[in-house]
Each structure stands twice: as C-alpha cells, then as structure tokens.
Short mmCIF file of C-alpha atoms in Angstrom, two decimals:
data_model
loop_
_atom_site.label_atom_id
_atom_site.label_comp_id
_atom_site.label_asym_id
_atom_site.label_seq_id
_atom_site.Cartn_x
_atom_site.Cartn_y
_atom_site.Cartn_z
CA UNK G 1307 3.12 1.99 -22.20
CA UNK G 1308 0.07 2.76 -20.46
CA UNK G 1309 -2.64 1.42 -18.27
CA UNK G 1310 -0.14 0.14 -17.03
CA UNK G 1311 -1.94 -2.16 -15.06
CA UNK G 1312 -3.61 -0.63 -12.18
CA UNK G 1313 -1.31 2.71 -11.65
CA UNK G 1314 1.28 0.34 -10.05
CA UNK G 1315 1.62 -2.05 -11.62
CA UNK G 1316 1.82 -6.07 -10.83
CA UNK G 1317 3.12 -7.97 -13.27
CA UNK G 1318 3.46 -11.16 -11.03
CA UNK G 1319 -0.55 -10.90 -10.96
CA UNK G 1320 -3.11 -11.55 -12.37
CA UNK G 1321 -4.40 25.35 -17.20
CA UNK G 1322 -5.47 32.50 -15.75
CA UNK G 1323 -5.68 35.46 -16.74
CA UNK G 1324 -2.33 37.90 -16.97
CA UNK G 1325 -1.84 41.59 -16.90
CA UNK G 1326 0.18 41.86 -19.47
CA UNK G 1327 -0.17 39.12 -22.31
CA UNK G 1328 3.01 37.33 -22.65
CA UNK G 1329 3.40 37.60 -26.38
CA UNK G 1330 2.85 41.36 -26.40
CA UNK G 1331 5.55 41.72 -23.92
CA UNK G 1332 8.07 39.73 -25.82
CA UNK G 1333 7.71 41.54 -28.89
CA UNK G 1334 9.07 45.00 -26.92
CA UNK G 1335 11.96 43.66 -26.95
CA UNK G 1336 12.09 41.39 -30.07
CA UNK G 1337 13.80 42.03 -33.24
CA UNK G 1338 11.45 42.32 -36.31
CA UNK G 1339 11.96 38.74 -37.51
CA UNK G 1340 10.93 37.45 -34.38
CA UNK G 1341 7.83 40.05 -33.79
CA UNK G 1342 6.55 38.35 -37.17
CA UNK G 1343 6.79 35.17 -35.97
CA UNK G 1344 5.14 35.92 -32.18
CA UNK G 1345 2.47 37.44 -34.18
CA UNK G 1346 1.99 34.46 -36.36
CA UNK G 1347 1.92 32.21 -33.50
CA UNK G 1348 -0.56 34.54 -31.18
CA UNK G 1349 -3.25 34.87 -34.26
CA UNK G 1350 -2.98 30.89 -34.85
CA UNK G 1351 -3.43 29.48 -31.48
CA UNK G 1352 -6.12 32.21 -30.12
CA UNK G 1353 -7.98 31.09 -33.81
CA UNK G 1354 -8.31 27.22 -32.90
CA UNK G 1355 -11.34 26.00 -31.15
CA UNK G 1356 -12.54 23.00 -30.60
CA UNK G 1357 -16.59 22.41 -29.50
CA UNK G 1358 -15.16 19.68 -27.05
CA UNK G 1359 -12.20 17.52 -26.47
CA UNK G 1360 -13.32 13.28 -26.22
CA UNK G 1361 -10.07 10.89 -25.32
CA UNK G 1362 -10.06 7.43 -25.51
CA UNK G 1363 -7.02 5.16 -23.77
CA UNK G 1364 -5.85 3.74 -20.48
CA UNK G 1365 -4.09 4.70 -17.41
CA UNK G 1366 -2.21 7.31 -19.61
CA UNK G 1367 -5.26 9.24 -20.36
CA UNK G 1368 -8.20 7.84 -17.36
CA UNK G 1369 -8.95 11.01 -15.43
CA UNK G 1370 -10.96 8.64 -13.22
CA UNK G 1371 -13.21 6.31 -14.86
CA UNK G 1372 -11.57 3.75 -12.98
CA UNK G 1373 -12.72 5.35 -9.80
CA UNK G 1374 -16.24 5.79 -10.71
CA UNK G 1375 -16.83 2.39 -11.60
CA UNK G 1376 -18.84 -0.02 -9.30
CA UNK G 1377 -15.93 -1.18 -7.18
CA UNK G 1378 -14.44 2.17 -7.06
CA UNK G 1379 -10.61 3.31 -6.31
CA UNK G 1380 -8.40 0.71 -4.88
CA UNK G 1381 -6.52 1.21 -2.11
CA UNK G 1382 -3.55 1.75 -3.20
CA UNK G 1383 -4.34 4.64 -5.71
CA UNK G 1384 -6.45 6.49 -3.04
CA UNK G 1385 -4.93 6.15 0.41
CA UNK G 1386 -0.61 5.53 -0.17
CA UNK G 1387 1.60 7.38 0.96
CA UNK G 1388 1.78 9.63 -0.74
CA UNK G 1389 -1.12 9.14 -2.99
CA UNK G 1390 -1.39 10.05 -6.42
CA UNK G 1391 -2.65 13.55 -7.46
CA UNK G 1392 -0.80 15.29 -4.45
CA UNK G 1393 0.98 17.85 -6.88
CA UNK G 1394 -2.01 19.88 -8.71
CA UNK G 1395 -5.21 18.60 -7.04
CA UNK G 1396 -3.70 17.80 -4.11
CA UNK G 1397 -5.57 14.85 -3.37
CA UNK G 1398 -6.31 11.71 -5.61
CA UNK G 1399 -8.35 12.24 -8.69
CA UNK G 1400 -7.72 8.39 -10.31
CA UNK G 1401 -5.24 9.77 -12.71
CA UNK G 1402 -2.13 7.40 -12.84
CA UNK G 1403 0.75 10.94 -12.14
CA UNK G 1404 1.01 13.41 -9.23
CA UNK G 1405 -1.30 15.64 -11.48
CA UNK G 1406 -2.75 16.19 -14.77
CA UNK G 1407 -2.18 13.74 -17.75
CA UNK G 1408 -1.89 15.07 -21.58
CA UNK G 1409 -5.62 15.30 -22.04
CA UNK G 1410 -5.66 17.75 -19.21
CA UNK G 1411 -3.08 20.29 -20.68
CA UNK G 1412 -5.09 20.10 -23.98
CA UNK G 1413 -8.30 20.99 -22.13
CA UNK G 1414 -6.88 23.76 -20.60
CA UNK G 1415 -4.60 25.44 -23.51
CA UNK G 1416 -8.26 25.22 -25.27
CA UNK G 1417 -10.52 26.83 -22.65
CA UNK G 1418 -12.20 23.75 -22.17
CA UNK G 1419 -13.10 22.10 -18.70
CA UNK G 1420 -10.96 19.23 -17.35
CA UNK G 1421 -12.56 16.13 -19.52
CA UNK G 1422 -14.99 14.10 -16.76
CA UNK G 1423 -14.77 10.52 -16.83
CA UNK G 1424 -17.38 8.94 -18.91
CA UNK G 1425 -18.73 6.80 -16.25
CA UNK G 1426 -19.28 9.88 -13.68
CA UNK G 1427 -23.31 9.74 -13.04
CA UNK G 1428 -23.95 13.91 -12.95
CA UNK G 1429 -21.14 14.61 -15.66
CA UNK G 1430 -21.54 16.72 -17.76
CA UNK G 1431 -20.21 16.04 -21.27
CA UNK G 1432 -21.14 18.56 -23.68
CA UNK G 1433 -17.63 19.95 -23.91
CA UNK G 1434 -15.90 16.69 -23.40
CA UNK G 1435 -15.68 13.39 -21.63
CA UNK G 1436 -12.96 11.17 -20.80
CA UNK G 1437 -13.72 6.97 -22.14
CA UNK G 1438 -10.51 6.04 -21.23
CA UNK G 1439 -10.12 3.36 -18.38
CA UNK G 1440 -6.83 2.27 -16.58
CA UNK G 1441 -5.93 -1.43 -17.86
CA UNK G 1442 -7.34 -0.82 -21.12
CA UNK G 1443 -6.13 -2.60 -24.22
CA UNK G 1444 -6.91 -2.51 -27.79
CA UNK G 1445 -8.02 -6.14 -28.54
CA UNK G 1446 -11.05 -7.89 -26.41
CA UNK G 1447 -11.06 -10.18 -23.54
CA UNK G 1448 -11.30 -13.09 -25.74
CA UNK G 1449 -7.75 -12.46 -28.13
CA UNK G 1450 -6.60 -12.83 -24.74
CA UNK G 1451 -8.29 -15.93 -23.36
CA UNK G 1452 -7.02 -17.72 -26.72
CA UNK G 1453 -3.55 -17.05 -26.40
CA UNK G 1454 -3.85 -18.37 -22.73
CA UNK G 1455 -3.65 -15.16 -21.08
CA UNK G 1456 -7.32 -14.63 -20.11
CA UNK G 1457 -5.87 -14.56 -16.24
CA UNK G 1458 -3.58 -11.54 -17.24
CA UNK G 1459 -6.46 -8.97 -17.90
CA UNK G 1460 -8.55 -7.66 -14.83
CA UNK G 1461 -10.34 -4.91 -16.52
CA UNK G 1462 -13.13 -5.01 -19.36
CA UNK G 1463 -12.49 -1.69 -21.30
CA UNK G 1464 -11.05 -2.03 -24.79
CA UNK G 1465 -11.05 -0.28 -27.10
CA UNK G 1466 -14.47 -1.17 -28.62
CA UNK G 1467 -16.02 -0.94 -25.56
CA UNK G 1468 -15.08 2.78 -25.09
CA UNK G 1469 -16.29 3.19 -28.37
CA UNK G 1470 -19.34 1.45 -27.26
CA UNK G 1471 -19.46 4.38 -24.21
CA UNK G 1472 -18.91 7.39 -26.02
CA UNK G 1473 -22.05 6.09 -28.22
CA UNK G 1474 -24.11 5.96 -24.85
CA UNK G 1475 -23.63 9.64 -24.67
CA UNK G 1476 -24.40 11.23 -27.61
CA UNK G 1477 -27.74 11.95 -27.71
CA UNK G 1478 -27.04 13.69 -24.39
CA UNK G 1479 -24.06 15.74 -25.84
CA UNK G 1480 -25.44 16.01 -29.37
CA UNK G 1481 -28.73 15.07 -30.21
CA UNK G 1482 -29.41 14.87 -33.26
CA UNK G 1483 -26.60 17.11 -34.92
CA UNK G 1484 -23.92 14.80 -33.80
CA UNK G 1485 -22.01 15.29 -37.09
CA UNK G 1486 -21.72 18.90 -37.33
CA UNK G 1487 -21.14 19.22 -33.69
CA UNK G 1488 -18.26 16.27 -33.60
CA UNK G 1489 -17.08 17.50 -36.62
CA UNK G 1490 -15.76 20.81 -34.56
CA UNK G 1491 -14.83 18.36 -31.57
CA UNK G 1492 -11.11 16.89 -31.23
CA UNK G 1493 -10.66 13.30 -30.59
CA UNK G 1494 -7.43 11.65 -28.77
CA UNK G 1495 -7.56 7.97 -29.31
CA UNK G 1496 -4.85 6.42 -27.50
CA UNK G 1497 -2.30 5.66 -26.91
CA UNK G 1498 -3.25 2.28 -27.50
CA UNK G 1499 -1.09 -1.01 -27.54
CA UNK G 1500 0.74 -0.82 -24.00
CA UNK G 1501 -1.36 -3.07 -21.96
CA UNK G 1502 -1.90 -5.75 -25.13
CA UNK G 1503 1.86 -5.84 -24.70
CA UNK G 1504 2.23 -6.01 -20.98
CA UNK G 1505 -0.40 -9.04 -20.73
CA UNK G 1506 1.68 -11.60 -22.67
CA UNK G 1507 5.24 -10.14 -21.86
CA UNK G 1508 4.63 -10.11 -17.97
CA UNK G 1509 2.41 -13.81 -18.83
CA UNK G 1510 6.09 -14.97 -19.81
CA UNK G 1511 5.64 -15.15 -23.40
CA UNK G 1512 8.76 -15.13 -25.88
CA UNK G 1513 9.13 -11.70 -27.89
CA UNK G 1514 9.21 -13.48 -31.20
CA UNK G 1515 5.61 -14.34 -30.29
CA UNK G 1516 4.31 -10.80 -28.99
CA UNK G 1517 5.38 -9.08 -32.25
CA UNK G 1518 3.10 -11.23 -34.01
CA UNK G 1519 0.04 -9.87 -32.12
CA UNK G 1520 1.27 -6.31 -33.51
CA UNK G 1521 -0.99 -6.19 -36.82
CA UNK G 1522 -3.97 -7.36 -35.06
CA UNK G 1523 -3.69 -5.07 -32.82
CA UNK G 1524 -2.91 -2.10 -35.15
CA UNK G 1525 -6.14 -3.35 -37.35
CA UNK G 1526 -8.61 -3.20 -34.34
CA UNK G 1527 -6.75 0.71 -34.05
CA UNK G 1528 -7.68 1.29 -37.37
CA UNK G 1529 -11.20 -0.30 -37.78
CA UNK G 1530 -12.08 2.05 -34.18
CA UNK G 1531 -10.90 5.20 -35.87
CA UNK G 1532 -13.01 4.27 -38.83
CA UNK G 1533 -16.00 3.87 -36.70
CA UNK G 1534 -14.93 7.21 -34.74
CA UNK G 1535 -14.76 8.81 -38.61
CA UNK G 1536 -17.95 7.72 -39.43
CA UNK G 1537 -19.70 9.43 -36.28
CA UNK G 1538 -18.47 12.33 -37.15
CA UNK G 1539 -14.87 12.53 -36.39
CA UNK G 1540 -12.70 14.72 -38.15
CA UNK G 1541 -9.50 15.93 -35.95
CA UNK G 1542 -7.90 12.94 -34.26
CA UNK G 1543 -4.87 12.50 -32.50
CA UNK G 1544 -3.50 9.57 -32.84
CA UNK G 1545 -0.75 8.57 -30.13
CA UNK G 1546 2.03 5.91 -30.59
CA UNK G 1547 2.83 3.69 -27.47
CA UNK G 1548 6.36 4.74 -25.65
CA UNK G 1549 9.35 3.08 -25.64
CA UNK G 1550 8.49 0.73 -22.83
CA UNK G 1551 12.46 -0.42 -22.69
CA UNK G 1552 13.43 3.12 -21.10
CA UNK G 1553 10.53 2.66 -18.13
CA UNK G 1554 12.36 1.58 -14.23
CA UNK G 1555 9.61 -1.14 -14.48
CA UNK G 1556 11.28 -2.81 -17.51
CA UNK G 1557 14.82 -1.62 -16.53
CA UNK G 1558 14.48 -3.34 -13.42
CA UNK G 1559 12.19 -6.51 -14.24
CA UNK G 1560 14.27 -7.43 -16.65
CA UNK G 1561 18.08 -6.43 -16.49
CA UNK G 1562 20.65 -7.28 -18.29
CA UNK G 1563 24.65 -8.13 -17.62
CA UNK G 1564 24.86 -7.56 -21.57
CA UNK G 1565 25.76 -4.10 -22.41
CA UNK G 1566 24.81 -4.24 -26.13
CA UNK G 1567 21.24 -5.12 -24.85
CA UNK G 1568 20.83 -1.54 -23.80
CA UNK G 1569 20.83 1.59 -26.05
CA UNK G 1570 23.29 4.91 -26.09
CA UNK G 1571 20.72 6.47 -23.27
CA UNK G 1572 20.09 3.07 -21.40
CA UNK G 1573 16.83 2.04 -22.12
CA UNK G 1574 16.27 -2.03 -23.46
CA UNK G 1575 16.88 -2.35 -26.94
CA UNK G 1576 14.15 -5.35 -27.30
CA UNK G 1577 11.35 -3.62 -25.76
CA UNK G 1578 12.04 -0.52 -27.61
CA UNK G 1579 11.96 -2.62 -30.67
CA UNK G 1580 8.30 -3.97 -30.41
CA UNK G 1581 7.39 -0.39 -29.27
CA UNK G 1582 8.94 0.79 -32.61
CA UNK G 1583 7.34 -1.67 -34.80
CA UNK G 1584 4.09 -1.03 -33.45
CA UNK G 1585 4.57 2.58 -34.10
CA UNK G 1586 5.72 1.98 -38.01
CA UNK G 1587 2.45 0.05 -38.67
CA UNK G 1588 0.57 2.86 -36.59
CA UNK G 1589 1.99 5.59 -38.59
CA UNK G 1590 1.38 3.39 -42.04
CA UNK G 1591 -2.06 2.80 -40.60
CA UNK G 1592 -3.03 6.60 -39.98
CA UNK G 1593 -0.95 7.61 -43.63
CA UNK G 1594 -3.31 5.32 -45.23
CA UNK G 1595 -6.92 6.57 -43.22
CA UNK G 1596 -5.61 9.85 -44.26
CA UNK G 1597 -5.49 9.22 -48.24
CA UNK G 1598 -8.73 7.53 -47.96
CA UNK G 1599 -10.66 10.36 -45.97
CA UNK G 1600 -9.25 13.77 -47.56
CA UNK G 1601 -11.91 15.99 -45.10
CA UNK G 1602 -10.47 14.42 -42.07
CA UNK G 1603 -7.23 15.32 -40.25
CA UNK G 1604 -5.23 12.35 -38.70
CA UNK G 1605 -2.53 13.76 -36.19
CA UNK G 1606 0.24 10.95 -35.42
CA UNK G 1607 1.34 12.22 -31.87
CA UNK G 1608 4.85 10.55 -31.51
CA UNK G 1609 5.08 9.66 -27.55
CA UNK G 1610 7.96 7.06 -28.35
CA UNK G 1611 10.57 9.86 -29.86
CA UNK G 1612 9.38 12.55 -27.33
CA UNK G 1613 10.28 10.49 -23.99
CA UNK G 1614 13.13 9.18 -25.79
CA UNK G 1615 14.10 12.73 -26.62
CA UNK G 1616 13.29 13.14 -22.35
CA UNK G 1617 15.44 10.48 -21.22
CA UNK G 1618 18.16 11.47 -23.32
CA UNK G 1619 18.40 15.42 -22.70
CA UNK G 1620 15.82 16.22 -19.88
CA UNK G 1621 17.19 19.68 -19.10
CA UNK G 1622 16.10 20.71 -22.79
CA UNK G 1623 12.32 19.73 -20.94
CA UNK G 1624 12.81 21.84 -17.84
CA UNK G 1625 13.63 18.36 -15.93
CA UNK G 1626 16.53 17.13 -14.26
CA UNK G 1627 16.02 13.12 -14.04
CA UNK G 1628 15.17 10.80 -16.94
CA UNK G 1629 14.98 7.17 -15.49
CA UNK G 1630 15.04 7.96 -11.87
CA UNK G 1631 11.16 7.28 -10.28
CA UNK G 1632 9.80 9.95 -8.09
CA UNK G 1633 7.56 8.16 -6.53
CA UNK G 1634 8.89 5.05 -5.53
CA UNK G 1635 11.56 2.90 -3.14
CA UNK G 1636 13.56 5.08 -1.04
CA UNK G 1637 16.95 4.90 -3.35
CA UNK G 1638 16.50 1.72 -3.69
CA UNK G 1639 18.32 0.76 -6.91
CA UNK G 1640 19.77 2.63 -9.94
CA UNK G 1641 16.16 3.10 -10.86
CA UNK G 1642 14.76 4.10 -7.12
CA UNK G 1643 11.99 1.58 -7.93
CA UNK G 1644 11.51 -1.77 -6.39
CA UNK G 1645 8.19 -3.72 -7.54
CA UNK G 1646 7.21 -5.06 -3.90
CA UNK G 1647 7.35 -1.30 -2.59
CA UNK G 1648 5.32 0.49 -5.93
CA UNK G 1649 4.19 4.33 -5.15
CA UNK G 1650 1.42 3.81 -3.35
CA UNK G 1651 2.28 1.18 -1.66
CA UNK G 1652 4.06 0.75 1.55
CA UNK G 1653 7.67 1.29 1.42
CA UNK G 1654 7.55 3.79 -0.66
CA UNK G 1655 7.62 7.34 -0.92
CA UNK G 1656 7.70 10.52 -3.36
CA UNK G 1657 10.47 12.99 -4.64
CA UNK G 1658 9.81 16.37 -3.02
CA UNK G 1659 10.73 17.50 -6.47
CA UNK G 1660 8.33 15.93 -8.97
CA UNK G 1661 8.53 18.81 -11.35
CA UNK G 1662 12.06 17.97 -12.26
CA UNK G 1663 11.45 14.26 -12.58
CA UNK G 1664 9.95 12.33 -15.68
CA UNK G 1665 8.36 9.35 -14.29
CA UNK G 1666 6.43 9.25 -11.16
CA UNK G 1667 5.81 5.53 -10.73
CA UNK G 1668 8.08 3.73 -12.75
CA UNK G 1669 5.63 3.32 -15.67
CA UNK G 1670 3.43 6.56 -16.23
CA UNK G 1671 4.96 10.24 -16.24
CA UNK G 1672 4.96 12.90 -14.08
CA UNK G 1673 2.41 16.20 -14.77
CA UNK G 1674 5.64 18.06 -15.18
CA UNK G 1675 6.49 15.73 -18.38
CA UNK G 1676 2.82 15.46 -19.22
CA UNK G 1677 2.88 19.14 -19.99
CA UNK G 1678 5.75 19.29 -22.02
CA UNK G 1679 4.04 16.17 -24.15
CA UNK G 1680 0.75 18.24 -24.58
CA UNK G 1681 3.17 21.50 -25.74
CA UNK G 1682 4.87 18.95 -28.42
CA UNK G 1683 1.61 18.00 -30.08
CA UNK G 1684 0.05 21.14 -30.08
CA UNK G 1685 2.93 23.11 -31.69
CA UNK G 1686 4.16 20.12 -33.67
CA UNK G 1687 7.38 19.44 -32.44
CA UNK G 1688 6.26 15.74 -31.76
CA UNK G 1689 3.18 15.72 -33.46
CA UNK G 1690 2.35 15.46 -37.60
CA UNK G 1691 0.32 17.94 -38.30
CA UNK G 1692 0.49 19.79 -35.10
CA UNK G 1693 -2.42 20.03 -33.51
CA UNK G 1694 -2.54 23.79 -33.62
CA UNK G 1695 -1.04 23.77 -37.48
CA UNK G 1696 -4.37 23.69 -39.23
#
C-alpha cells in the first residue's frame, strides 16, 4: 500500500543501445517455434508508442512532487543514512525505493523521458508528467475529518486534486488538441486505496469499520477515471493496492501468536483481506467503465497477486528475499525492520544487496522488484490486457 506515509512511515503520528539486438541473437540458436514467437514479440513491442506517459498515485509512483513542493524534502528522505535513491541515481530523487519506481521502467521500455513531477517549475511535460504525491489518498481531507481522523492525514493531494493538476497543464502540453494528443498518451492512475486504509487502521479503528469505507473509495476511483476519459483518456492502467498483510510494517506492527492468522507464505490474513476486497470492487469497477466506453482500453494491473507471487517464490523474480527489509534495523527482528529506526532514519542502515531484496523500507519495493512489476504489466503476465497486447 502506498504513500505510505512519508517514505517511512509513522503510524504513531499524525532504461542503451546494443551491438547486437538481443532478439536477433536468440533466434540463431532458436528452434522454429520459438523464432515465430521472438518475431511476434519484437514486431509488437517496437510497434507501441505512446505520445507521453501521465501517472497519478502516491509514494508508489511520486518521482518527487513531494520534494518540489513549498516545504521541500524532509530530512529523513534526503540526508539518512543511507538515503533513498543511492542504487540508480545515486543520490535522492524523492522517490520512496533505492531507485526507479514502475512509472520509471514504463518510461524507459517506451523511449520516453523519466516522467517530471508535476509541481517542478521548468518541467517540461509534453511527453509526460508525474501528479502523483507521497501521502496521497483517494477520498478528500474532509471523508477524513468526519470519521475523526482529520489528524491522520498530513498531505493535501487526492486524488481529485491531481486531477485538478494535470488540468493546470494542458494547455501547456496540448493546447488545444488535447483529445487527439491524450488519446495517443498512456495514463497510470494508481494505485490508489493504500493511504485511505493506513489513516483509519494506524488511527486504531476496528477492520469491520475500514471495509465499509471500501465502496466509497472505489466510487471516487471510478468517477476520476471518468473525468480522465472524458479529457481524452483512452489507455489506462489501472493498479490494485498490494497485499498490505505481507509488508514488515504490518508483520511487525501487528503480530500475531495465532498461526491461522497468517497465510501459507506468512503474510496477515486480515489485511490481505481488505486489500482483496478492494481489488474485487476495483476490477468490477474497471469491467464495468470498460462495457460502457468500447473506444477506451482499461488495463487492471494486478500489484496484489504479483508481490504475492514475490513473496512466495522470489527466485522466479531474480530476488532472493521476500519479507526481509533492505533498508532498515540492523537484523533487528524476523523482518530486519524496527519502526523507531525506519531507513532513513538513525539506526538504520541498507542491504549491500538491494537487487536481490523486495522491499527496501518495509512498505514500498525495491527498483529491483519495481522492474519486474513494470515487465508484468507490459507483457501481461500481471496485467489484463497487457499493456503491450493491443
């Protein structure tokens, strides 16, 4: 789940050119079967192209909107040891990993630039822009406030409000052919969901009463992709929330001496549950924007089964750890995650191995297992339609 307040977060508070093309070389030594196949694979993915890639979310997603804003990076993100970002940019960049996030991956498998935050004064945003803000949620500061959890959410950048943004700019990316150019443009909205659920689960309330915020929440998902359709939309991925109950943070806020409360791979069956229904009214949701717009393509990326599928097998992702943090308290725990001593914080410190890990920080992934994310939704694996099967 994402935004995950403030990169660590405090729930007690308020991608060169080669010599020889890889495909080409394969098919030397492939049998004919698989030469058909490579060559299906090479003519669809060089075919795609998208005008620009705009993403929408929270701390999953922000590639530093967060940063730019008028109080700028905290502490913590910028200046731990070891800071975020040291893997790929080898400083901090405001995204919530050691490196790039899913957005990033997709940028680069299409040629595009790295998405700029939104909020960045001299960005450019013709070929993309990045509205998503760590601590987003999907409902508005006052669906919080009512349920007595206006204290629980520090940052003003819902859903709506991104929306709102990404409005801003489009008479500087588009003019006045927004529709034709958004039309070739693909969207990422979400995921959405995580931080609606931290705020009241961290605020103490009883599950019973979270799940009923789920609809409401789903409906303000569904009313933003509408609006997103109506600007011109037309490809949008559409990420479920992850199954919170297999994140250190959970594991080790809230363990139990029950062994039927956990799964076959360890994660918290309750939390997985609310991260499950969520998903089935998401996936309902997107089934039934899809009937109702036939010119549009809806793309339900499933996060929850892929980092399931992660914690359960990692090797089959090129990793070697599934719950163990990489970033985080020296061993400390079955988790290596202790909440006074979050990455970033000190205390703590990072793997030397990052690429073999899955989480980074306890809550948000590593760019090693943001990668293999952005490979399942493009070729479909964890993603209906693939993005790349059109």
């Amino acid at each position: 789940m994402a935004g995950l307040a403030r990169c660590a977060l405090q729930p007690s508070t308020k991608l060169a050119v080669a010599v020889i093309d890889p495909i080409s070389s394969a098919m030397l030594r492939a049998p004919a079967v698989l030469i058909v196949f490579l060559l299906s694979v090479a003519r669809h993915g060089r075919s795609q192209s998208y005008n620009a890639i705009y993403s929408f979310g929270d701390s999953i997603s922000d590639t530093g909107n967060l940063c730019t804003g008028s109080g700028g990076c905290p502490s913590w993100l910028t200046t731990g040891q070891p800071p975020y970002g040291n893997t790929h940019f080898g400083r901090p960049t405001g995204r919530c990993t050691d490196g790039r996030v899913v957005v990033d991956f997709l940028a680069e498998h299409f040629g595009l630039p790295l998405l700029p935050p939104s909020k960045a004064s001299s960005g450019d945003f013709k070929k993309g822009a990045n509205m998503a803000i760590i601590g987003a949620t999907t409902m508005d500061f006052d669906f919080f406030k009512s349920h007595g959890l206006g204290n629980s959410i520090w940052n003003n950048g819902p859903l709506g409000t991104q929306i709102q943004w990404f409005q801003q700019l489009m008479p500087a990316i588009c003019g006045t052919g927004c529709k034709s150019y958004l039309n070739n443009s693909l969207f990422v909205v979400g995921e959405f969901g995580g931080n609606d659920y931290n705020a009241p689960l961290f605020g103490g309330k009883p599950m019973a009463e979270v799940r009923t915020y789920v609809p409401q929440i789903i409906y303000n998902i569904t009313s933003s992709l509408e609006a997103l359709i109506e600007l011109g939309a037309v490809e949008l991925v559409v990420p479920g929330v992850l199954p919170i109950g297999c994140f250190p943070l959970y594991l080790t806020l809230y363990p139990s001496s029950n062994k039927d409360d956990y799964d076959e791979i360890g994660c918290l069956k309750s939390f997985n549950n609310l991260s499950s229904y969520h998903n089935d009214l998401l996936k309902q949701a997107v089934s039934g924007l899809q009937s109702k717009h036939a010119g549009v393509r809806l793309m339900y990326a499933d996060f929850y089964a892929q980092v399931a599928d992660m914690v359960r097998s990692p090797e089959t992702f090129g990793l070697k750890y599934g719950l163990r943090v990489c970033c985080g308290a020296g061993g400390q725990g079955r988790y290596n995650y202790n909440n006074r001593a979050r990455c970033g914080m000190a205390g703590a410190s990072a793997c030397s191995d990052p690429e073999k890990h899955l989480v980074w920080d306890g809550i948000h992934l590593t760019d090693a297992a943001y990668r293999a994310v952005a490979d399942g939704w493009l070729n479909g694996t964890y993603c209906s339609p693939g993005i790349l099967l059109r």
